[in-house]
Every structure is written in C-alpha cells, then in structure tokens.
Amino acid sequence: MTTVLVFLDHAGASLAKSERELLSLGGTLGDVVVALAGDADQAYLDGVGSYGVEEVYRPDSGAVSDVLVAGKAAFLTEAVRVSGAGILLLGNSHEMKEIAARVGVRLESGVITDVVALDGDLTATKADFAGSYTVSCRVTTGVTILTVKPNTFEAVEAGLPSAPREVQIPVEIPPAVARITGRTDKPVSGRPELAEARVIVAGGRGVDGNFGPLEDLADALGGAVGASRAATDAGWIEHSAQIGQTGKTVSPQLYISAGISGAIQQKAGMQTSKVIVAINKDADSPVFEIADFGIIGDLFTVLPQATEEIRKRGL
Ligand SMILES: Cc1cc2nc3c(=O)[nH]c(=O)nc-3n(C[C@H](O)[C@H](O)[C@H](O)COP(=O)(O)OP(=O)(O)OC[C@H]3O[C@@H](n4cnc5c(N)ncnc54)[C@H](O)[C@@H]3O)c2cc1C
C-alpha cells in the first residue's frame, strides 16, 4: 500500500476543513501519515488520529517556523524520506506551493499545483492559464507532490479520536534563509477563512466603497466576503480579500459575485466554484458568461432583498 504524507501547517485548536479534506483524500490513496510543522495540543493530535493516522512527524526544533518556507521544505523533505511516502499532499496557498516546489527540487520529483480532481492512476485535473484551459497531468518522476484546492474533495466523517505516535525529525535549516522577525495576529472577523468558506460573497468596483450589503448577505449565509482587485486597490477592503490571478484562488460551493465585471484575472481565482451567481446591472457584462444564475440589477437593491428572504426562511 502506498504511504501518503499529508502536510498540516495549521495546528490550531481543531482541524480546519481543508485539513480534513486533505486527510480524507489521502485515505482514498493509501496509508496516511502526517507531517506537522506548528504547535499542536493533544486534542488536535487526537483529531488527526481520528482519520486513521497512526504516525505524525514533527521537526525536532521550533526553528522551522522561524524562517520562511525553507525550514518547512527541509523538514518535509526529511519526512518524505523517513516515511517512504510515494505521495505528498499539501494545501494550495502560495506558501504551500512554494514549499511543494522546494521539496520537488530536493527530491527530484514532479509537482502539480491547483489540483481539483484526481483519478485512480493519479492523473490530476487543474485549470491553467488563468482558467483558459483544463489540464490533465500526472507526475512521472519520483514522489507525486500535489497541492490541492480547498472545497474540491469531500471531507469524510472522522472516526473516534486516537493519539498517533509522534516521530521527531532532525531538521537542518539552510543558512541562507529569510527569517521571520515579527508576527501580528489577524483581526478576528467571525467569518470563515476565504479559502475555506463554502459560501463567498464577492464585490467589485460596483460596490462603490460600501461592502455593507455584501457583509450582511455573507453573515446570513455563514460565508466569507471577497473582492476584485479594483475593490482592494481602491482600499475599500483589505488586500487579503482579493480573489483572482494575483489574489486568492477559491472554490466554494456558492460564489456570489456582485458588481464585478468578470475579467479573466478575476475568473482565474473563482471559476471552479460549484455554483456562481452574478449580480450586475450591465446585461452584457462578461461575468454572465460563467454564471450559473445571473441577475441583471442593482446590487444595492438585489442583495438586501436576498438577505431579508434568507433570514425570513431561516436558511
Ligand atoms: C496582471 C494582472 C493581474 C490582475 N489580477 C487580478 C486579480 O487577482 N483579481 C481581480 O479581480 N482582478 C485582477 N486584475 C484586474 C482585472 O483585469 C480587472 O481590472 C478587475 O478584475 C476589475 O474589477 P471589477 O470587476 O470590480 O471592476 P470593473 O471591471 O470596473 O467592473 C465593475 C462592474 O460593476 C458593475 N456595476 C457597477 N455598479 C453596479 C451596481 N450598483 N450594481 C450591480 N453592478 C454594478 C458594472 O456594470 C461592471 O460590470 C489583474 C489585472 C492584471 C493586469
């Protein structure tokens, strides 16, 4: 049976949804072991164990988290070697992609990013060139290293919590690395992380500085708020909310686009969403080409009506 190494870098109080998805996907491919970079309490480790994971690899020093990517790449390379893994699964953030690339170079192995589907023979599906092409590809050299988009694979129900065995991995941090000199906690919004959210309400230039109606709808649906670059560049919302080619890539179950024209660079970050609803007052807007449902109208009329109806129905 193939050993599948899943890299978890979150280590919060409980497993994030994207982490449960990775563990579930791993379970369909072989025996799952985990490499864990951050601090983790027993409840978190028990959660990992509830996915049938019997072994967790951890770096022998906290130094891997004091430097950017290089430390985690060094740790992960060793974890692959020690575990004998044939498949390595990571999340799909920019950081994870860079770590995957570095591990790929160290192990002379192929890397596929942005994976949205996987066949039994490990043929992966991904969108390329800002979403213009859907590509099927397979790693033919070394370990199969895949970065997997959140919300594309189902997270299975966990079993009973159980403590996995912990294995310390000696890690040598390369001397020429960028060191982290300080950290600031993100303000807590109470909304889900953009990359993790099942529902996203995204606004563009049409919002004209007022994200209030989008936030109301997002809260009614338990979703996150995203934005086009026009909106983040205007300073109406923080840059971390940007979706698209130079922003985040998201694949929620429902993406509500309001006052966004649907430029190719915006589409690149959201077109693998399961259902896309577009609200735009211009009937010729290109966003309607990729929308499953389109509403031609003023977002300041449409969104409050939708929010009111959803709250009334208790959805
Ligand atoms: C290298 C590069 C990278 C880029 N990366 C990104 C990226 O990551 N993400 C991204 O989003 N863009 C990116 N862009 C920018 C992209 O090309 C577009 O300029 C941008 O997406 C436009 O944002 P928008 O749709 O909000 O604005 P616009 O194109 O101006 O569209 C605004 C829309 O709002 C509609 N509207 C106006 N008022 C209302 C109303 N009251 N109700 C309903 N609809 C209304 C209008 O009809 C219009 O369709 C990138 C560009 C380049 C060159």
Tab-separated table of C-alpha atoms and ligand atoms in Angstrom:
chain	number	residue	atom	x	y	z
A	1	MET	CA	0.000	0.000	0.000
A	2	THR	CA	1.287	3.486	-0.881
A	3	THR	CA	2.179	5.755	2.018
A	4	VAL	CA	0.584	9.184	1.670
A	5	LEU	CA	2.197	12.021	3.601
A	6	VAL	CA	-0.150	14.913	4.358
A	7	PHE	CA	1.443	18.205	5.387
A	8	LEU	CA	-0.500	20.117	8.033
A	9	ASP	CA	0.733	23.573	8.911
A	10	HIS	CA	-2.267	24.902	10.780
A	11	ALA	CA	-2.202	23.185	14.145
A	12	GLY	CA	-4.939	25.346	15.673
A	13	ALA	CA	-7.376	24.141	18.277
A	14	SER	CA	-9.072	21.773	15.857
A	15	LEU	CA	-8.608	20.507	12.315
A	16	ALA	CA	-9.562	23.050	9.663
A	17	LYS	CA	-11.970	21.925	6.968
A	18	SER	CA	-9.248	21.983	4.300
A	19	GLU	CA	-7.094	19.773	6.539
A	20	ARG	CA	-9.918	17.275	6.938
A	21	GLU	CA	-10.318	17.277	3.146
A	22	LEU	CA	-6.607	16.523	2.667
A	23	LEU	CA	-6.702	13.708	5.234
A	24	SER	CA	-9.836	12.270	3.602
A	25	LEU	CA	-8.317	12.430	0.125
A	26	GLY	CA	-5.150	10.811	1.452
A	27	GLY	CA	-7.224	7.969	2.883
A	28	THR	CA	-8.547	7.152	-0.604
A	29	LEU	CA	-4.981	6.895	-1.945
A	30	GLY	CA	-3.157	4.844	0.686
A	31	ASP	CA	-1.975	4.753	4.293
A	32	VAL	CA	-1.920	8.301	5.618
A	33	VAL	CA	0.863	9.704	7.776
A	34	VAL	CA	1.139	13.358	8.709
A	35	ALA	CA	3.935	15.937	8.855
A	36	LEU	CA	3.052	18.676	11.324
A	37	ALA	CA	5.066	21.884	11.422
A	38	GLY	CA	3.350	24.011	14.057
A	39	ASP	CA	2.485	23.635	17.733
A	40	ALA	CA	-0.359	21.237	18.389
A	41	ASP	CA	-2.200	20.296	21.542
A	42	GLN	CA	-3.447	16.799	22.339
A	43	ALA	CA	-6.982	17.493	21.083
A	44	TYR	CA	-5.608	18.477	17.680
A	45	LEU	CA	-3.414	15.372	17.530
A	46	ASP	CA	-6.378	13.188	18.553
A	47	GLY	CA	-8.330	14.793	15.703
A	48	VAL	CA	-5.575	13.816	13.283
A	49	GLY	CA	-5.679	10.295	14.713
A	50	SER	CA	-9.437	10.127	14.154
A	51	TYR	CA	-8.663	9.971	10.418
A	52	GLY	CA	-6.797	6.707	10.886
A	53	VAL	CA	-3.389	8.406	11.068
A	54	GLU	CA	-1.039	6.361	13.257
A	55	GLU	CA	2.147	8.341	12.767
A	56	VAL	CA	2.830	12.082	12.951
A	57	TYR	CA	6.236	13.506	12.012
A	58	ARG	CA	7.356	16.659	13.772
A	59	PRO	CA	10.509	18.756	13.446
A	60	ASP	CA	12.968	18.355	16.325
A	61	SER	CA	13.076	22.138	16.801
A	62	GLY	CA	10.628	25.017	16.511
A	63	ALA	CA	13.152	26.773	14.243
A	64	VAL	CA	11.332	25.655	11.080
A	65	SER	CA	8.594	28.136	11.874
A	66	ASP	CA	11.083	30.979	12.477
A	67	VAL	CA	12.075	31.145	8.823
A	68	LEU	CA	10.057	31.499	5.643
A	69	VAL	CA	9.285	28.317	3.639
A	70	ALA	CA	12.862	26.950	3.565
A	71	GLY	CA	12.632	25.415	7.040
A	72	LYS	CA	9.329	23.698	6.339
A	73	ALA	CA	10.627	22.466	2.981
A	74	ALA	CA	13.689	20.976	4.676
A	75	PHE	CA	11.501	19.310	7.315
A	76	LEU	CA	9.052	17.964	4.757
A	77	THR	CA	11.813	16.561	2.552
A	78	GLU	CA	13.133	14.611	5.529
A	79	ALA	CA	9.613	13.492	6.474
A	80	VAL	CA	9.092	12.092	2.960
A	81	ARG	CA	12.396	10.237	3.161
A	82	VAL	CA	11.765	8.810	6.628
A	83	SER	CA	8.171	7.782	5.905
A	84	GLY	CA	8.948	6.390	2.441
A	85	ALA	CA	5.880	8.232	1.134
A	86	GLY	CA	5.028	7.879	-2.547
A	87	ILE	CA	2.518	10.727	-2.463
A	88	LEU	CA	2.758	14.098	-0.707
A	89	LEU	CA	-0.363	16.240	-0.290
A	90	LEU	CA	-0.327	19.915	0.681
A	91	GLY	CA	-2.792	22.800	0.742
A	92	ASN	CA	-2.897	25.264	-2.118
A	93	SER	CA	-1.794	28.605	-0.620
A	94	HIS	CA	1.127	30.486	-2.174
A	95	GLU	CA	3.277	29.343	0.738
A	96	MET	CA	2.327	25.693	0.263
A	97	LYS	CA	3.048	25.896	-3.464
A	98	GLU	CA	6.495	27.290	-2.781
A	99	ILE	CA	7.197	24.602	-0.194
A	100	ALA	CA	5.991	21.941	-2.653
A	101	ALA	CA	8.299	23.318	-5.336
A	102	ARG	CA	11.302	23.294	-2.999
A	103	VAL	CA	10.568	19.727	-1.872
A	104	GLY	CA	10.152	18.739	-5.523
A	105	VAL	CA	13.611	20.092	-6.354
A	106	ARG	CA	15.197	18.418	-3.319
A	107	LEU	CA	13.599	15.047	-4.113
A	108	GLU	CA	13.847	15.367	-7.911
A	109	SER	CA	10.102	14.810	-8.039
A	110	GLY	CA	7.221	16.229	-10.025
A	111	VAL	CA	4.816	18.787	-8.535
A	112	ILE	CA	1.257	19.548	-9.625
A	113	THR	CA	-0.458	22.589	-8.119
A	114	ASP	CA	-4.130	23.677	-8.036
A	115	VAL	CA	-5.451	20.113	-8.161
A	116	VAL	CA	-9.260	19.933	-8.323
A	117	ALA	CA	-9.740	16.244	-9.203
A	118	LEU	CA	-7.684	13.071	-9.081
A	119	ASP	CA	-8.126	9.748	-10.898
A	120	GLY	CA	-7.168	6.349	-9.516
A	121	ASP	CA	-3.935	6.396	-11.568
A	122	LEU	CA	-3.061	9.787	-10.010
A	123	THR	CA	-3.958	11.772	-13.123
A	124	ALA	CA	-4.748	15.211	-11.741
A	125	THR	CA	-7.080	17.837	-13.158
A	126	LYS	CA	-6.263	21.526	-12.864
A	127	ALA	CA	-7.136	24.806	-14.553
A	128	ASP	CA	-4.298	26.636	-16.311
A	129	PHE	CA	-3.500	29.972	-17.971
A	130	ALA	CA	-5.867	31.955	-15.799
A	131	GLY	CA	-8.521	29.275	-16.197
A	132	SER	CA	-8.456	29.239	-20.012
A	133	TYR	CA	-7.602	25.525	-20.127
A	134	THR	CA	-8.474	22.466	-18.090
A	135	VAL	CA	-5.412	20.261	-17.952
A	136	SER	CA	-4.960	16.575	-17.111
A	137	CYS	CA	-1.471	15.739	-15.877
A	138	ARG	CA	0.404	13.066	-13.962
A	139	VAL	CA	3.711	13.061	-12.126
A	140	THR	CA	6.097	10.618	-13.793
A	141	THR	CA	9.238	11.195	-11.707
A	142	GLY	CA	9.819	10.473	-8.038
A	143	VAL	CA	7.251	11.252	-5.380
A	144	THR	CA	3.859	12.551	-6.560
A	145	ILE	CA	3.604	16.003	-4.954
A	146	LEU	CA	0.188	17.626	-5.169
A	147	THR	CA	-1.164	20.917	-3.824
A	148	VAL	CA	-4.916	20.555	-3.537
A	149	LYS	CA	-7.522	23.277	-3.784
A	150	PRO	CA	-9.837	23.529	-0.785
A	151	ASN	CA	-13.520	22.671	-1.187
A	152	THR	CA	-12.907	20.317	-4.100
A	153	PHE	CA	-12.674	16.995	-2.242
A	154	GLU	CA	-15.241	15.867	0.319
A	155	ALA	CA	-14.138	15.635	3.957
A	156	VAL	CA	-15.325	12.276	5.281
A	157	GLU	CA	-16.714	11.817	8.770
A	158	ALA	CA	-13.913	11.317	11.292
A	159	GLY	CA	-13.708	8.169	13.423
A	160	LEU	CA	-13.006	8.072	17.136
A	161	PRO	CA	-10.227	10.343	18.418
A	162	SER	CA	-6.967	8.493	18.964
A	163	ALA	CA	-3.428	9.626	19.684
A	164	PRO	CA	-1.000	8.998	16.834
A	165	ARG	CA	2.633	8.077	17.513
A	166	GLU	CA	4.926	11.110	17.263
A	167	VAL	CA	8.247	10.827	15.434
A	168	GLN	CA	10.816	13.632	15.733
A	169	ILE	CA	12.627	14.508	12.518
A	170	PRO	CA	16.025	16.230	12.746
A	171	VAL	CA	15.935	19.297	10.521
A	172	GLU	CA	18.853	21.339	9.297
A	173	ILE	CA	17.762	24.842	8.402
A	174	PRO	CA	19.648	26.095	5.341
A	175	PRO	CA	21.890	29.060	6.299
A	176	ALA	CA	20.640	31.469	3.603
A	177	VAL	CA	17.014	31.914	4.554
A	178	ALA	CA	14.619	34.793	5.181
A	179	ARG	CA	13.888	34.959	8.892
A	180	ILE	CA	10.548	35.983	10.386
A	181	THR	CA	11.119	38.961	12.671
A	182	GLY	CA	7.600	39.557	13.954
A	183	ARG	CA	4.012	38.390	13.735
A	184	THR	CA	0.725	40.249	14.072
A	185	ASP	CA	-2.483	38.346	14.625
A	186	LYS	CA	-5.178	38.945	12.035
A	187	PRO	CA	-8.208	40.793	13.406
A	188	VAL	CA	-10.960	38.257	14.091
A	189	SER	CA	-13.986	38.806	11.846
A	190	GLY	CA	-16.084	35.855	12.958
A	191	ARG	CA	-16.420	34.862	9.299
A	192	PRO	CA	-14.790	31.783	7.783
A	193	GLU	CA	-11.425	31.987	6.030
A	194	LEU	CA	-11.856	32.926	2.382
A	195	ALA	CA	-10.068	29.851	1.066
A	196	GLU	CA	-12.128	27.580	3.342
A	197	ALA	CA	-15.567	29.144	3.015
A	198	ARG	CA	-18.412	27.157	1.464
A	199	VAL	CA	-20.083	30.443	0.528
A	200	ILE	CA	-18.359	33.621	-0.684
A	201	VAL	CA	-19.981	36.951	-1.438
A	202	ALA	CA	-17.537	38.982	-3.521
A	203	GLY	CA	-17.764	42.623	-4.518
A	204	GLY	CA	-16.062	44.754	-7.141
A	205	ARG	CA	-15.943	48.325	-8.337
A	206	GLY	CA	-19.751	48.317	-8.490
A	207	VAL	CA	-19.843	48.220	-4.684
A	208	ASP	CA	-18.545	51.798	-4.746
A	209	GLY	CA	-16.927	51.555	-1.324
A	210	ASN	CA	-19.920	50.092	0.526
A	211	PHE	CA	-19.401	46.423	1.390
A	212	GLY	CA	-22.204	46.537	3.992
A	213	PRO	CA	-24.868	44.726	1.920
A	214	LEU	CA	-22.318	42.042	0.970
A	215	GLU	CA	-21.311	41.524	4.611
A	216	ASP	CA	-24.979	41.211	5.613
A	217	LEU	CA	-25.612	38.544	2.982
A	218	ALA	CA	-22.380	36.729	3.836
A	219	ASP	CA	-23.382	36.663	7.513
A	220	ALA	CA	-26.868	35.406	6.675
A	221	LEU	CA	-25.283	32.535	4.732
A	222	GLY	CA	-22.378	31.897	7.117
A	223	GLY	CA	-19.995	32.881	4.338
A	224	ALA	CA	-16.880	34.976	3.733
A	225	VAL	CA	-16.502	38.291	1.923
A	226	GLY	CA	-14.154	38.537	-1.061
A	227	ALA	CA	-13.337	41.212	-3.609
A	228	SER	CA	-11.995	42.002	-7.049
A	229	ARG	CA	-8.712	43.816	-7.406
A	230	ALA	CA	-10.500	47.036	-8.303
A	231	ALA	CA	-12.112	46.986	-4.846
A	232	THR	CA	-8.958	46.099	-2.920
A	233	ASP	CA	-6.862	48.621	-4.871
A	234	ALA	CA	-9.424	51.283	-4.010
A	235	GLY	CA	-8.813	50.495	-0.333
A	236	TRP	CA	-12.440	49.531	0.308
A	237	ILE	CA	-11.418	46.165	1.770
A	238	GLU	CA	-8.113	44.602	2.817
A	239	HIS	CA	-5.854	43.080	0.143
A	240	SER	CA	-6.148	39.630	1.702
A	241	ALA	CA	-9.749	39.594	0.395
A	242	GLN	CA	-8.641	39.778	-3.235
A	243	ILE	CA	-9.664	36.853	-5.407
A	244	GLY	CA	-8.074	36.177	-8.756
A	245	GLN	CA	-4.856	35.631	-10.614
A	246	THR	CA	-2.818	37.769	-8.217
A	247	GLY	CA	-5.099	37.143	-5.254
A	248	LYS	CA	-6.568	34.036	-3.671
A	249	THR	CA	-7.915	31.055	-5.555
A	250	VAL	CA	-11.208	29.857	-4.141
A	251	SER	CA	-13.604	27.023	-4.924
A	252	PRO	CA	-16.647	27.456	-2.681
A	253	GLN	CA	-19.942	25.672	-3.138
A	254	LEU	CA	-21.546	29.047	-3.834
A	255	TYR	CA	-19.852	32.196	-5.175
A	256	ILE	CA	-21.980	35.313	-5.313
A	257	SER	CA	-20.359	37.966	-7.489
A	258	ALA	CA	-21.749	41.481	-7.096
A	259	GLY	CA	-20.651	44.486	-9.112
A	260	ILE	CA	-17.762	42.585	-10.696
A	261	SER	CA	-17.324	42.583	-14.480
A	262	GLY	CA	-15.664	39.144	-14.636
A	263	ALA	CA	-12.255	39.986	-16.120
A	264	ILE	CA	-10.106	36.956	-16.941
A	265	GLN	CA	-7.805	37.707	-13.976
A	266	GLN	CA	-10.808	37.619	-11.610
A	267	LYS	CA	-12.191	34.439	-13.202
A	268	ALA	CA	-8.837	32.729	-12.704
A	269	GLY	CA	-9.436	32.730	-8.970
A	270	MET	CA	-13.065	31.659	-8.763
A	271	GLN	CA	-14.315	29.836	-11.810
A	272	THR	CA	-14.009	26.387	-10.246
A	273	SER	CA	-16.703	27.418	-7.731
A	274	LYS	CA	-19.568	24.901	-7.765
A	275	VAL	CA	-22.356	27.429	-8.333
A	276	ILE	CA	-21.764	31.009	-9.460
A	277	VAL	CA	-24.424	33.670	-9.035
A	278	ALA	CA	-23.674	37.019	-10.693
A	279	ILE	CA	-25.390	40.313	-9.954
A	280	ASN	CA	-24.556	43.089	-12.379
A	281	LYS	CA	-26.557	45.973	-13.762
A	282	ASP	CA	-24.964	45.583	-17.206
A	283	ALA	CA	-26.638	42.722	-19.112
A	284	ASP	CA	-23.585	42.475	-21.418
A	285	SER	CA	-21.105	42.035	-18.598
A	286	PRO	CA	-18.744	39.076	-19.270
A	287	VAL	CA	-19.390	37.761	-15.773
A	288	PHE	CA	-22.677	36.324	-17.057
A	289	GLU	CA	-20.709	34.001	-19.393
A	290	ILE	CA	-19.528	31.934	-16.426
A	291	ALA	CA	-22.511	32.436	-14.118
A	292	ASP	CA	-24.922	29.574	-13.397
A	293	PHE	CA	-27.502	32.155	-12.362
A	294	GLY	CA	-27.454	35.787	-13.416
A	295	ILE	CA	-29.388	38.695	-12.008
A	296	ILE	CA	-29.396	41.895	-14.053
A	297	GLY	CA	-29.926	44.571	-11.463
A	298	ASP	CA	-28.513	46.999	-8.957
A	299	LEU	CA	-26.673	45.141	-6.208
A	300	PHE	CA	-27.901	47.640	-3.616
A	301	THR	CA	-31.463	46.507	-4.380
A	302	VAL	CA	-30.826	42.811	-5.021
A	303	LEU	CA	-28.543	41.948	-2.090
A	304	PRO	CA	-30.707	43.349	0.756
A	305	GLN	CA	-33.748	41.561	-0.726
A	306	ALA	CA	-31.826	38.281	-0.850
A	307	THR	CA	-30.572	38.738	2.725
A	308	GLU	CA	-34.057	39.521	4.010
A	309	GLU	CA	-35.568	36.497	2.270
A	310	ILE	CA	-32.827	34.166	3.531
A	311	ARG	CA	-33.223	35.401	7.107
A	312	LYS	CA	-37.022	35.106	6.863
A	313	ARG	CA	-36.744	31.493	5.740
A	314	GLY	CA	-34.146	30.761	8.423
A	315	LEU	CA	-31.817	29.202	5.845
B	1	LIG	C1	-1.513	41.189	-14.159
B	1	LIG	C2	-2.911	41.470	-13.665
B	1	LIG	C3	-3.367	40.772	-12.566
B	1	LIG	C4	-4.662	41.006	-12.089
B	1	LIG	N1	-5.116	40.272	-11.017
B	1	LIG	C5	-6.390	40.427	-10.630
B	1	LIG	C6	-6.931	39.632	-9.566
B	1	LIG	O1	-6.252	38.828	-8.932
B	1	LIG	N2	-8.224	39.793	-9.250
B	1	LIG	C7	-9.044	40.686	-9.894
B	1	LIG	O2	-10.225	40.773	-9.554
B	1	LIG	N3	-8.541	41.462	-10.876
B	1	LIG	C8	-7.254	41.357	-11.247
B	1	LIG	N4	-6.775	42.161	-12.230
B	1	LIG	C9	-7.610	43.292	-12.694
B	1	LIG	C10	-8.655	42.877	-13.708
B	1	LIG	O3	-8.122	42.924	-15.015
B	1	LIG	C11	-9.861	43.830	-13.652
B	1	LIG	O4	-9.405	45.155	-13.864
B	1	LIG	C12	-10.614	43.799	-12.326
B	1	LIG	O5	-10.948	42.476	-12.003
B	1	LIG	C13	-11.895	44.636	-12.466
B	1	LIG	O6	-12.561	44.654	-11.258
B	1	LIG	P1	-14.125	44.853	-11.212
B	1	LIG	O7	-14.792	43.782	-12.000
B	1	LIG	O8	-14.511	45.019	-9.795
B	1	LIG	O9	-14.311	46.291	-11.893
B	1	LIG	P2	-14.954	46.683	-13.311
B	1	LIG	O10	-14.322	45.906	-14.411
B	1	LIG	O11	-14.903	48.149	-13.352
B	1	LIG	O12	-16.443	46.195	-13.165
B	1	LIG	C14	-17.378	46.747	-12.299
B	1	LIG	C15	-18.709	46.106	-12.640
B	1	LIG	O13	-19.681	46.524	-11.709
B	1	LIG	C16	-20.928	46.710	-12.385
B	1	LIG	N5	-21.705	47.618	-11.547
B	1	LIG	C17	-21.476	48.923	-11.274
B	1	LIG	N6	-22.374	49.388	-10.380
B	1	LIG	C18	-23.204	48.347	-10.078
B	1	LIG	C19	-24.321	48.212	-9.244
B	1	LIG	N7	-24.755	49.219	-8.459
B	1	LIG	N8	-24.953	47.028	-9.202
B	1	LIG	C20	-24.523	45.978	-9.971
B	1	LIG	N9	-23.443	46.066	-10.790
B	1	LIG	C21	-22.795	47.227	-10.849
B	1	LIG	C22	-20.536	47.263	-13.737
B	1	LIG	O14	-21.547	47.016	-14.679
B	1	LIG	C23	-19.245	46.486	-14.031
B	1	LIG	O15	-19.516	45.303	-14.757
B	1	LIG	C24	-5.495	41.957	-12.716
B	1	LIG	C25	-5.012	42.652	-13.827
B	1	LIG	C26	-3.736	42.425	-14.293
B	1	LIG	C27	-3.256	43.165	-15.491
